[in-house]
């Protein structure tokens, strides 16, 4: 990216000096440059031989912001979705609360002063606070708790309340009276990507995803999305998602709240429609699918260069579901409130993944995804369906499977070693995967084909 972007960046900086460009932002997680430019400059850029394509940045409401209500009257002090998924049993039986796990929360910001959250905020170990220096040379000055990509500063405070509510479902510790968090031992890395509900730029989110992966967060929790008719650059979204996954970051993404509003393959929003992402639908605490929860399938047959998952049947989505109706969680910046949406289901799933990663820090993204699928509580139509996905997440069963899982990619038989037995199993399964999804353990890279790529992963992880 540094090599190929040089001449374009020189042009943009010259235009910036002339007042025709601003907010120039190069990325490397995919080879993209963003800037605010005049129409004339945009046309010049589009005509350049070193520019593959130019896309206009849609500014559309991407958060689902339902009507806020009072906290529900419940017996006990644990939020119902946390209880339903079995998190308290994980805490009590295994003493696992997500310790050592960092969740990159990409949202409207987070009120990190909330009493239930203030002790669960990531602190950048390489940064000296308030000295005006980029101590860790990551491109961000004084990014002690994260970054505000909207205002380009180091204060990711919440402007809306959405991100605070989501964060409370991941780590809320009950200081104010109700335990709302799945994994109170985890830490939140805070990334704000919006300035108002109608001002959401794709580039801000791509930058936040790059930040999360580059700065070592284990999970990206993203409760937002673009409907296809809003014009998201789907190719870039998939590029960014795949590269973040390749860096070891677990992407947990909302399916969004469009129900069956649209053509059959257009209900799940981008980037929840990315096949490799873990996409979350919403249920209520009685295990019924929420009417608003976006249904699959999705297709990428018309998105170059991927051109896969042709419809019919397309790719089933969501991957799994979690509670997201009348979710009680932290309010900006004190107390609690209830909200509904796949935005509320997604942090339940992120918290479950945090518990899994404390149980087994060696789990790969592919292993985590498969465990969530294999241990989900089957709901709706038998097997995988386009409403619930594989079913509602069972955090307790997922943690048990994580404890039993092998640690390295290519550990097909789950015995903790990548060895000749794994190679034999892979060779015996060589060829297309008949029932995909779900995949089989031999399909290490989850591309629905046991092939040379899987063999390379096994050989690269060889431990015997």
PDB file of N, CA and C in Angstrom, residues 35-83:
ATOM      1  N   UNK A  35     -10.583  10.457   0.964  1.00  0.00           N
ATOM      2  CA  UNK A  35     -10.408  11.897   1.132  1.00  0.00           C
ATOM      3  C   UNK A  35     -11.708  12.599   0.798  1.00  0.00           C
ATOM      4  N   UNK A  36     -11.898  13.780   1.376  1.00  0.00           N
ATOM      5  CA  UNK A  36     -12.971  14.674   0.945  1.00  0.00           C
ATOM      6  C   UNK A  36     -12.416  15.515  -0.194  1.00  0.00           C
ATOM      7  N   UNK A  37     -13.049  15.439  -1.365  1.00  0.00           N
ATOM      8  CA  UNK A  37     -12.534  16.153  -2.539  1.00  0.00           C
ATOM      9  C   UNK A  37     -13.678  16.818  -3.293  1.00  0.00           C
ATOM     10  N   UNK A  38     -13.326  17.785  -4.134  1.00  0.00           N
ATOM     11  CA  UNK A  38     -14.309  18.410  -5.012  1.00  0.00           C
ATOM     12  C   UNK A  38     -14.661  17.445  -6.140  1.00  0.00           C
ATOM     13  N   UNK A  39     -15.785  17.663  -6.819  1.00  0.00           N
ATOM     14  CA  UNK A  39     -16.132  16.790  -7.957  1.00  0.00           C
ATOM     15  C   UNK A  39     -15.049  16.732  -9.027  1.00  0.00           C
ATOM     16  N   UNK A  40     -14.412  17.856  -9.304  1.00  0.00           N
ATOM     17  CA  UNK A  40     -13.378  17.866 -10.336  1.00  0.00           C
ATOM     18  C   UNK A  40     -12.197  16.988  -9.942  1.00  0.00           C
ATOM     19  N   UNK A  41     -11.812  17.042  -8.676  1.00  0.00           N
ATOM     20  CA  UNK A  41     -10.701  16.204  -8.209  1.00  0.00           C
ATOM     21  C   UNK A  41     -11.112  14.738  -8.235  1.00  0.00           C
ATOM     22  N   UNK A  42     -12.350  14.438  -7.890  1.00  0.00           N
ATOM     23  CA  UNK A  42     -12.830  13.058  -7.928  1.00  0.00           C
ATOM     24  C   UNK A  42     -12.732  12.486  -9.336  1.00  0.00           C
ATOM     25  N   UNK A  43     -13.094  13.277 -10.332  1.00  0.00           N
ATOM     26  CA  UNK A  43     -13.009  12.812 -11.718  1.00  0.00           C
ATOM     27  C   UNK A  43     -11.558  12.574 -12.128  1.00  0.00           C
ATOM     28  N   UNK A  44     -10.648  13.437 -11.685  1.00  0.00           N
ATOM     29  CA  UNK A  44      -9.225  13.222 -11.988  1.00  0.00           C
ATOM     30  C   UNK A  44      -8.727  11.926 -11.374  1.00  0.00           C
ATOM     31  N   UNK A  45      -9.136  11.664 -10.139  1.00  0.00           N
ATOM     32  CA  UNK A  45      -8.699  10.444  -9.456  1.00  0.00           C
ATOM     33  C   UNK A  45      -9.239   9.212 -10.178  1.00  0.00           C
ATOM     34  N   UNK A  46     -10.520   9.259 -10.571  1.00  0.00           N
ATOM     35  CA  UNK A  46     -11.141   8.108 -11.212  1.00  0.00           C
ATOM     36  C   UNK A  46     -10.479   7.759 -12.534  1.00  0.00           C
ATOM     37  N   UNK A  47      -9.884   8.750 -13.183  1.00  0.00           N
ATOM     38  CA  UNK A  47      -9.262   8.526 -14.490  1.00  0.00           C
ATOM     39  C   UNK A  47      -7.836   8.008 -14.395  1.00  0.00           C
ATOM     40  N   UNK A  48      -7.281   7.916 -13.198  1.00  0.00           N
ATOM     41  CA  UNK A  48      -5.879   7.520 -13.043  1.00  0.00           C
ATOM     42  C   UNK A  48      -5.694   6.018 -13.277  1.00  0.00           C
ATOM     43  N   UNK A  49      -4.579   5.667 -13.885  1.00  0.00           N
ATOM     44  CA  UNK A  49      -4.285   4.256 -14.162  1.00  0.00           C
ATOM     45  C   UNK A  49      -3.990   3.475 -12.892  1.00  0.00           C
ATOM     46  N   UNK A  50      -3.521   4.164 -11.837  1.00  0.00           N
ATOM     47  CA  UNK A  50      -3.179   3.449 -10.602  1.00  0.00           C
ATOM     48  C   UNK A  50      -4.365   3.360  -9.630  1.00  0.00           C
ATOM     49  N   UNK A  51      -5.558   3.765 -10.062  1.00  0.00           N
ATOM     50  CA  UNK A  51      -6.761   3.677  -9.232  1.00  0.00           C
ATOM     51  C   UNK A  51      -7.683   2.616  -9.824  1.00  0.00           C
ATOM     52  N   UNK A  52      -7.968   1.590  -9.051  1.00  0.00           N
ATOM     53  CA  UNK A  52      -8.837   0.510  -9.532  1.00  0.00           C
ATOM     54  C   UNK A  52     -10.275   0.981  -9.680  1.00  0.00           C
ATOM     55  N   UNK A  53     -10.818   1.600  -8.636  1.00  0.00           N
ATOM     56  CA  UNK A  53     -12.154   2.169  -8.737  1.00  0.00           C
ATOM     57  C   UNK A  53     -12.334   3.235  -7.674  1.00  0.00           C
ATOM     58  N   UNK A  54     -13.283   4.124  -7.921  1.00  0.00           N
ATOM     59  CA  UNK A  54     -13.613   5.176  -6.971  1.00  0.00           C
ATOM     60  C   UNK A  54     -15.056   4.977  -6.541  1.00  0.00           C
ATOM     61  N   UNK A  55     -15.291   4.978  -5.237  1.00  0.00           N
ATOM     62  CA  UNK A  55     -16.666   4.822  -4.761  1.00  0.00           C
ATOM     63  C   UNK A  55     -17.030   6.025  -3.904  1.00  0.00           C
ATOM     64  N   UNK A  56     -18.259   6.504  -4.103  1.00  0.00           N
ATOM     65  CA  UNK A  56     -18.783   7.578  -3.280  1.00  0.00           C
ATOM     66  C   UNK A  56     -19.165   7.012  -1.927  1.00  0.00           C
ATOM     67  N   UNK A  57     -18.918   7.774  -0.891  1.00  0.00           N
ATOM     68  CA  UNK A  57     -19.107   7.278   0.467  1.00  0.00           C
ATOM     69  C   UNK A  57     -20.532   7.562   0.940  1.00  0.00           C
ATOM     70  N   UNK A  58     -21.389   6.559   1.062  1.00  0.00           N
ATOM     71  CA  UNK A  58     -22.760   6.822   1.510  1.00  0.00           C
ATOM     72  C   UNK A  58     -22.793   7.194   2.981  1.00  0.00           C
ATOM     73  N   UNK A  59     -23.564   8.212   3.323  1.00  0.00           N
ATOM     74  CA  UNK A  59     -23.764   8.589   4.719  1.00  0.00           C
ATOM     75  C   UNK A  59     -25.220   8.279   5.063  1.00  0.00           C
ATOM     76  N   UNK A  60     -25.412   7.142   5.711  1.00  0.00           N
ATOM     77  CA  UNK A  60     -26.732   6.571   5.949  1.00  0.00           C
ATOM     78  C   UNK A  60     -26.794   6.124   7.406  1.00  0.00           C
ATOM     79  N   UNK A  61     -27.954   6.179   8.052  1.00  0.00           N
ATOM     80  CA  UNK A  61     -28.036   5.618   9.406  1.00  0.00           C
ATOM     81  C   UNK A  61     -27.699   4.127   9.393  1.00  0.00           C
ATOM     82  N   UNK A  62     -26.682   3.745  10.132  1.00  0.00           N
ATOM     83  CA  UNK A  62     -26.305   2.335  10.133  1.00  0.00           C
ATOM     84  C   UNK A  62     -26.549   1.662  11.473  1.00  0.00           C
ATOM     85  N   UNK A  63     -26.685   2.428  12.566  1.00  0.00           N
ATOM     86  CA  UNK A  63     -27.024   1.821  13.847  1.00  0.00           C
ATOM     87  C   UNK A  63     -28.528   1.584  13.898  1.00  0.00           C
ATOM     88  N   UNK A  64     -28.917   0.488  14.521  1.00  0.00           N
ATOM     89  CA  UNK A  64     -30.328   0.324  14.805  1.00  0.00           C
ATOM     90  C   UNK A  64     -30.591   0.959  16.163  1.00  0.00           C
ATOM     91  N   UNK A  65     -31.426   1.955  16.198  1.00  0.00           N
ATOM     92  CA  UNK A  65     -31.667   2.715  17.426  1.00  0.00           C
ATOM     93  C   UNK A  65     -33.150   2.648  17.763  1.00  0.00           C
ATOM     94  N   UNK A  66     -33.580   1.597  18.445  1.00  0.00           N
ATOM     95  CA  UNK A  66     -34.986   1.464  18.800  1.00  0.00           C
ATOM     96  C   UNK A  66     -35.378   2.429  19.911  1.00  0.00           C
ATOM     97  N   UNK A  67     -36.661   2.491  20.177  1.00  0.00           N
ATOM     98  CA  UNK A  67     -37.154   3.367  21.235  1.00  0.00           C
ATOM     99  C   UNK A  67     -36.659   2.871  22.583  1.00  0.00           C
ATOM    100  N   UNK A  68     -36.144   3.791  23.345  1.00  0.00           N
ATOM    101  CA  UNK A  68     -35.616   3.451  24.660  1.00  0.00           C
ATOM    102  C   UNK A  68     -36.749   3.326  25.652  1.00  0.00           C
ATOM    103  N   UNK A  69     -36.672   2.328  26.512  1.00  0.00           N
ATOM    104  CA  UNK A  69     -37.697   2.123  27.521  1.00  0.00           C
ATOM    105  C   UNK A  69     -37.085   2.019  28.897  1.00  0.00           C
ATOM    106  N   UNK A  70     -37.896   1.952  29.937  1.00  0.00           N
ATOM    107  CA  UNK A  70     -37.365   1.800  31.290  1.00  0.00           C
ATOM    108  C   UNK A  70     -36.817   0.397  31.493  1.00  0.00           C
ATOM    109  N   UNK A  71     -35.890   0.237  32.417  1.00  0.00           N
ATOM    110  CA  UNK A  71     -35.397  -1.112  32.707  1.00  0.00           C
ATOM    111  C   UNK A  71     -36.544  -2.028  33.104  1.00  0.00           C
ATOM    112  N   UNK A  72     -36.570  -3.254  32.579  1.00  0.00           N
ATOM    113  CA  UNK A  72     -37.676  -4.165  32.903  1.00  0.00           C
ATOM    114  C   UNK A  72     -37.579  -4.667  34.333  1.00  0.00           C
ATOM    115  N   UNK A  73     -38.713  -4.995  34.899  1.00  0.00           N
ATOM    116  CA  UNK A  73     -38.732  -5.594  36.234  1.00  0.00           C
ATOM    117  C   UNK A  73     -38.391  -7.062  36.100  1.00  0.00           C
ATOM    118  N   UNK A  74     -37.299  -7.484  36.705  1.00  0.00           N
ATOM    119  CA  UNK A  74     -36.872  -8.877  36.620  1.00  0.00           C
ATOM    120  C   UNK A  74     -36.513  -9.370  38.024  1.00  0.00           C
ATOM    121  N   UNK A  75     -36.679 -10.650  38.228  1.00  0.00           N
ATOM    122  CA  UNK A  75     -36.193 -11.231  39.468  1.00  0.00           C
ATOM    123  C   UNK A  75     -34.698 -11.454  39.345  1.00  0.00           C
ATOM    124  N   UNK A  76     -33.966 -11.189  40.405  1.00  0.00           N
ATOM    125  CA  UNK A  76     -32.515 -11.361  40.347  1.00  0.00           C
ATOM    126  C   UNK A  76     -31.846 -10.147  39.740  1.00  0.00           C
ATOM    127  N   UNK A  77     -30.510 -10.186  39.639  1.00  0.00           N
ATOM    128  CA  UNK A  77     -29.779  -9.010  39.170  1.00  0.00           C
ATOM    129  C   UNK A  77     -28.888  -9.337  37.984  1.00  0.00           C
ATOM    130  N   UNK A  78     -29.246 -10.365  37.212  1.00  0.00           N
ATOM    131  CA  UNK A  78     -28.472 -10.726  36.025  1.00  0.00           C
ATOM    132  C   UNK A  78     -29.368 -10.570  34.806  1.00  0.00           C
ATOM    133  N   UNK A  79     -28.898  -9.885  33.799  1.00  0.00           N
ATOM    134  CA  UNK A  79     -29.659  -9.645  32.571  1.00  0.00           C
ATOM    135  C   UNK A  79     -30.072 -10.975  31.954  1.00  0.00           C
ATOM    136  N   UNK A  80     -31.291 -11.023  31.383  1.00  0.00           N
ATOM    137  CA  UNK A  80     -31.881 -12.314  31.007  1.00  0.00           C
ATOM    138  C   UNK A  80     -31.096 -13.010  29.898  1.00  0.00           C
ATOM    139  N   UNK A  81     -30.551 -12.263  28.936  1.00  0.00           N
ATOM    140  CA  UNK A  81     -29.781 -12.894  27.867  1.00  0.00           C
ATOM    141  C   UNK A  81     -28.501 -13.519  28.377  1.00  0.00           C
ATOM    142  N   UNK A  82     -27.856 -12.850  29.327  1.00  0.00           N
ATOM    143  CA  UNK A  82     -26.636 -13.386  29.940  1.00  0.00           C
ATOM    144  C   UNK A  82     -26.943 -14.701  30.633  1.00  0.00           C
ATOM    145  N   UNK A  83     -28.102 -14.727  31.328  1.00  0.00           N
ATOM    146  CA  UNK A  83     -28.502 -15.936  32.046  1.00  0.00           C
ATOM    147  C   UNK A  83     -28.867 -17.051  31.068  1.00  0.00           C
TER     148      UNK A  83
END
